[in-house]
Amino acid sequence: MFFDLISEARTGLLTRPGRTALTVLGTVLGVAALVATLGIAKSAGNQIVGRFDELAATSVVVTSTLGNDQVLTLLPWDSEQRITRLNGVAAAGTITPVATGGALTAAVPIHDPRGQAEFQLPVFAVSPGLFAAARTQLLTGRTFDAGHSQRQDNVAVLGPGAARRLNVTYIDRLPVIFVGDQAFVVIGILEQVGRTPDLADAVVIPEGTAQHIYQLEAPTTVQIDVEIGAATLIAEQAPIALAPNTPQDLRVLKPAEPTQLRADVADDVNVLFLILGGVALLVGAIGIANVTLVSVLERTGEIGLRRALGATKYAITAQFLLESATMGFMGGIIGTSIGIAVVAVVATTRTWTPVIDPWIPLAAPIVGTLTGLVAGAYPAIRAAGLEPVAALHNA
Amino acid sequence: MAREPIALLTDLERHFAAGDVIVRALQSVCLTVEHGDYVTVMGPSGSGKSTLLNILGLLDRPTAGTFHLDGIDVGTLTDRDRCHLRARRIGFVFQSFHLLAHISAFQNVKLGTIYTTTPRAKRRTLAYEALERVGLAHRADFLPPTMSGGERQRVAVARAIVANPSLLLCDEPTGNLDTETGSTVLDVFAELRQSSDLTLIVVTHDPDVGDRADRTVHIRDGFMVTT
Ligand SMILES: Nc1ncnc2c1ncn2[C@@H]1O[C@H](COP(=O)(O)OP(=O)(O)OP(=O)(O)O)[C@@H](O)[C@H]1O
Ligand SMILES: [Mg+2]
């Protein structure tokens, strides 16, 4: 009985391979669209989070400036050394705005009446480690080292915006800029300012120099680049290392919990793509239903004949459901493979890491099978319910 | 003990609603067929012969009246029981053959056994024997659309007899055959009747078929005409 059912279903599928292939194609398209959409969504979401992670999840900032420029505790001059000693810190450096009393900055000491050659540019004093801690990138030249600061050299690094406005592009001839009447030799120009967007239009000078020329009182902010996973720990330890007696007077900015963040972003992207995938599946399912419906209706005569030869309604329904479920399953498997291939290709061309939830390759064939079953159920049950002679007349 | 008649029709009616008009295809039909009988049904086109045969073959239900098969009122049976009777007791040769176009003649014949209790191993042999009986062993692997009308008709006959039914219903089984092949088929029927207790009801226009039968019933406009 059971073997008959299987062999009849197999015959039904194999005797008309063209029709079977067409029916399967409907499922293939639907499932492939679903899998591809979900996979691309996941990969894209992962990518977004990954980029975000890199900059944010490894950055801790400690500042002594509370709201309204209120300062309760001064940061020590050796902040960089104190923080770098902590385990889990990749780099650290201080950054402090310098009050120049409204001095204008110019590339040449001559006043040019025709065009503007003087600008009010912010000046920042930084310790040597800041450039690494902020993940800045140099366009040309070099950054400071500890010697510049100790010798209180009049050297400067320009942010990309400042360099453009001052029209400084080459540093091989040691260009000099003037902040008020102080001359600085430009030794480097930044291309990327990384975590310190303030530096984009700024003139950056060594801490020791700022102490000497502008009587800088103390650093105000420490930028720390931590190793992945160490952010929470460093955020706790840094204030104690910097101000052992009054750590509560410092403000710490640390990244949001990365796992939470990852989940949030991924959820947002997933919801969007799940809707798209659902639409794709729905369209696919309607396609499958349509083809299955037509192919079962087309076989009403065959159903009538089988009934006349003694097949029960149950046997007919079971055979046709088995056929459409098998087609749905095959379509699901092929569709899943194609979908995964599409995700892999898209991810590769975009240099993403392809990510697919492990349940998708398992669930997709089931979805295909269920769609086949649902689509086949209505016409099969209807045709099986006809009196044999009525079904035969439909042939 | 007298056996119940294999088929007993009492006041049978079959009406069709065709749009607004009601077609009375069968009207107050009473018929008794005993085991082993050979009955032919004759009548003009549209008189209700096929309709009668469909009801006898449990392919259709009467509008009114009863049909007792072997003493059982088949109107009260479940669909499952009617299916079992169709599969094991009744063979049917359709006026328009109803062969599946995409499987071979052999597989078409074998289809007559798959809803029976015949063991799977025996079905191939039975199907082959049935084809041989109607003289089509050499066409076993042909697809129906590539066969002549007469060959298809004989495949349909082979499928009807393959499961060894006790009631064989044929709707013009020789309609497409020349006299010679026609009589081959009739010889097959005669053989089957000898070797088993087969009851035959054959719709025909062919007087030759009528001559071989025990008796003939006539139908006109849905009424049985006694002769
Ligand atoms: N499903 C149906 N719906 C409506 N009318 C039907 C239906 N089936 C049969 N009829 C009508 O019932 C009458 C008898 O039909 P039937 O097929 O029994 O004739 P028949 O005697 O077999 O004719 P033929 O010798 O041409 O095969 C015809 O008038 C036919 O139109
Ligand atoms: Mg007829």
GROMACS .gro file of N, CA, C and O in nm, chain A residues 216-259:
model
  176
  216LEU      N    1   4.978   7.640   2.938
  216LEU     CA    2   4.873   7.540   2.950
  216LEU      C    3   4.879   7.480   3.090
  216LEU      O    4   4.986   7.443   3.137
  217GLU      N    5   4.764   7.474   3.157
  217GLU     CA    6   4.760   7.436   3.298
  217GLU      C    7   4.769   7.285   3.316
  217GLU      O    8   4.846   7.235   3.397
  218ALA      N    9   4.688   7.214   3.237
  218ALA     CA   10   4.684   7.067   3.248
  218ALA      C   11   4.611   7.012   3.127
  218ALA      O   12   4.531   7.084   3.066
  219PRO      N   13   4.634   6.884   3.094
  219PRO     CA   14   4.555   6.824   2.986
  219PRO      C   15   4.409   6.813   3.030
  219PRO      O   16   4.382   6.804   3.149
  220THR      N   17   4.318   6.815   2.933
  220THR     CA   18   4.177   6.804   2.972
  220THR      C   19   4.115   6.671   2.933
  220THR      O   20   4.017   6.629   2.993
  221THR      N   21   4.170   6.605   2.830
  221THR     CA   22   4.104   6.485   2.781
  221THR      C   23   4.209   6.379   2.747
  221THR      O   24   4.314   6.412   2.691
  222VAL      N   25   4.180   6.255   2.783
  222VAL     CA   26   4.267   6.145   2.743
  222VAL      C   27   4.189   6.054   2.648
  222VAL      O   28   4.078   6.009   2.681
  223GLN      N   29   4.245   6.032   2.531
  223GLN     CA   30   4.185   5.940   2.434
  223GLN      C   31   4.259   5.807   2.444
  223GLN      O   32   4.382   5.803   2.438
  224ILE      N   33   4.183   5.698   2.463
  224ILE     CA   34   4.246   5.567   2.479
  224ILE      C   35   4.197   5.473   2.369
  224ILE      O   36   4.077   5.469   2.339
  225ASP      N   37   4.289   5.401   2.311
  225ASP     CA   38   4.253   5.296   2.214
  225ASP      C   39   4.272   5.163   2.286
  225ASP      O   40   4.385   5.127   2.321
  226VAL      N   41   4.163   5.091   2.312
  226VAL     CA   42   4.175   4.969   2.391
  226VAL      C   43   4.166   4.847   2.300
  226VAL      O   44   4.118   4.856   2.187
  227GLU      N   45   4.209   4.737   2.353
  227GLU     CA   46   4.195   4.614   2.277
  227GLU      C   47   4.050   4.569   2.282
  227GLU      O   48   3.977   4.602   2.375
  228ILE      N   49   4.009   4.490   2.179
  228ILE     CA   50   3.869   4.449   2.170
  228ILE      C   51   3.829   4.371   2.295
  228ILE      O   52   3.901   4.283   2.341
  229GLY      N   53   3.718   4.410   2.355
  229GLY     CA   54   3.668   4.340   2.473
  229GLY      C   55   3.716   4.403   2.603
  229GLY      O   56   3.665   4.371   2.709
  230ALA      N   57   3.815   4.497   2.595
  230ALA     CA   58   3.871   4.553   2.718
  230ALA      C   59   3.807   4.685   2.756
  230ALA      O   60   3.839   4.742   2.861
  231ALA      N   61   3.714   4.735   2.672
  231ALA     CA   62   3.662   4.871   2.692
  231ALA      C   63   3.602   4.890   2.831
  231ALA      O   64   3.631   4.988   2.900
  232THR      N   65   3.521   4.793   2.874
  232THR     CA   66   3.452   4.808   3.002
  232THR      C   67   3.553   4.814   3.117
  232THR      O   68   3.544   4.898   3.208
  233LEU      N   69   3.652   4.725   3.110
  233LEU     CA   70   3.753   4.718   3.216
  233LEU      C   71   3.835   4.849   3.222
  233LEU      O   72   3.853   4.909   3.329
  234ILE      N   73   3.880   4.893   3.107
  234ILE     CA   74   3.963   5.014   3.103
  234ILE      C   75   3.883   5.135   3.149
  234ILE      O   76   3.933   5.223   3.219
  235ALA      N   77   3.755   5.137   3.111
  235ALA     CA   78   3.671   5.249   3.152
  235ALA      C   79   3.664   5.259   3.304
  235ALA      O   80   3.649   5.368   3.360
  236GLU      N   81   3.678   5.145   3.372
  236GLU     CA   82   3.677   5.148   3.519
  236GLU      C   83   3.813   5.188   3.575
  236GLU      O   84   3.823   5.263   3.672
  237GLN      N   85   3.919   5.136   3.513
  237GLN     CA   86   4.053   5.155   3.570
  237GLN      C   87   4.113   5.291   3.539
  237GLN      O   88   4.187   5.347   3.621
  238ALA      N   89   4.081   5.347   3.421
  238ALA     CA   90   4.147   5.470   3.377
  238ALA      C   91   4.132   5.586   3.476
  238ALA      O   92   4.231   5.650   3.511
  239PRO      N   93   4.009   5.615   3.524
  239PRO     CA   94   3.997   5.729   3.617
  239PRO      C   95   4.081   5.710   3.743
  239PRO      O   96   4.139   5.806   3.796
  240ILE      N   97   4.090   5.586   3.792
  240ILE     CA   98   4.168   5.559   3.913
  240ILE      C   99   4.316   5.582   3.885
  240ILE      O  100   4.389   5.641   3.966
  241ALA      N  101   4.361   5.540   3.767
  241ALA     CA  102   4.501   5.558   3.733
  241ALA      C  103   4.534   5.707   3.718
  241ALA      O  104   4.644   5.751   3.750
  242LEU      N  105   4.437   5.784   3.670
  242LEU     CA  106   4.463   5.925   3.643
  242LEU      C  107   4.448   6.011   3.768
  242LEU      O  108   4.523   6.107   3.788
  243ALA      N  109   4.347   5.980   3.849
  243ALA     CA  110   4.323   6.060   3.970
  243ALA      C  111   4.289   5.966   4.084
  243ALA      O  112   4.171   5.949   4.117
  244PRO      N  113   4.388   5.904   4.146
  244PRO     CA  114   4.363   5.799   4.245
  244PRO      C  115   4.276   5.847   4.361
  244PRO      O  116   4.201   5.769   4.419
  245ASN      N  117   4.280   5.974   4.394
  245ASN     CA  118   4.203   6.022   4.508
  245ASN      C  119   4.063   6.065   4.472
  245ASN      O  120   3.973   6.057   4.555
  246THR      N  121   4.045   6.116   4.349
  246THR     CA  122   3.913   6.167   4.312
  246THR      C  123   3.868   6.113   4.177
  246THR      O  124   3.835   6.189   4.085
  247PRO      N  125   3.868   5.982   4.159
  247PRO     CA  126   3.830   5.928   4.026
  247PRO      C  127   3.688   5.967   3.988
  247PRO      O  128   3.658   5.979   3.869
  248GLN      N  129   3.601   5.990   4.087
  248GLN     CA  130   3.460   6.021   4.054
  248GLN      C  131   3.445   6.158   3.988
  248GLN      O  132   3.341   6.188   3.932
  249ASP      N  133   3.551   6.241   3.993
  249ASP     CA  134   3.541   6.373   3.934
  249ASP      C  135   3.572   6.373   3.783
  249ASP      O  136   3.568   6.478   3.719
  250LEU      N  137   3.607   6.259   3.732
  250LEU     CA  138   3.636   6.250   3.589
  250LEU      C  139   3.516   6.189   3.516
  250LEU      O  140   3.444   6.107   3.571
  251ARG      N  141   3.502   6.231   3.392
  251ARG     CA  142   3.391   6.178   3.312
  251ARG      C  143   3.450   6.076   3.211
  251ARG      O  144   3.551   6.104   3.147
  252VAL      N  145   3.385   5.960   3.204
  252VAL     CA  146   3.434   5.855   3.114
  252VAL      C  147   3.331   5.831   3.004
  252VAL      O  148   3.213   5.812   3.032
  253LEU      N  149   3.377   5.835   2.879
  253LEU     CA  150   3.289   5.799   2.768
  253LEU      C  151   3.336   5.664   2.715
  253LEU      O  152   3.449   5.653   2.667
  254LYS      N  153   3.251   5.565   2.729
  254LYS     CA  154   3.290   5.434   2.676
  254LYS      C  155   3.184   5.388   2.577
  254LYS      O  156   3.071   5.439   2.579
  255PRO      N  157   3.221   5.294   2.491
  255PRO     CA  158   3.125   5.253   2.386
  255PRO      C  159   3.008   5.177   2.448
  255PRO      O  160   3.021   5.119   2.555
  256ALA      N  161   2.897   5.179   2.374
  256ALA     CA  162   2.783   5.098   2.416
  256ALA      C  163   2.828   4.953   2.416
  256ALA      O  164   2.921   4.915   2.346
  257GLU      N  165   2.764   4.874   2.498
  257GLU     CA  166   2.796   4.731   2.506
  257GLU      C  167   2.790   4.673   2.364
  257GLU      O  168   2.687   4.679   2.300
  258PRO      N  169   2.900   4.619   2.313
  258PRO     CA  170   2.903   4.582   2.171
  258PRO      C  171   2.802   4.475   2.133
  258PRO      O  172   2.741   4.482   2.027
  259THR      N  173   2.780   4.378   2.220
  259THR     CA  174   2.686   4.271   2.182
  259THR      C  175   2.547   4.330   2.165
  259THR      O  176   2.474   4.299   2.071
   0.00000   0.00000   0.00000
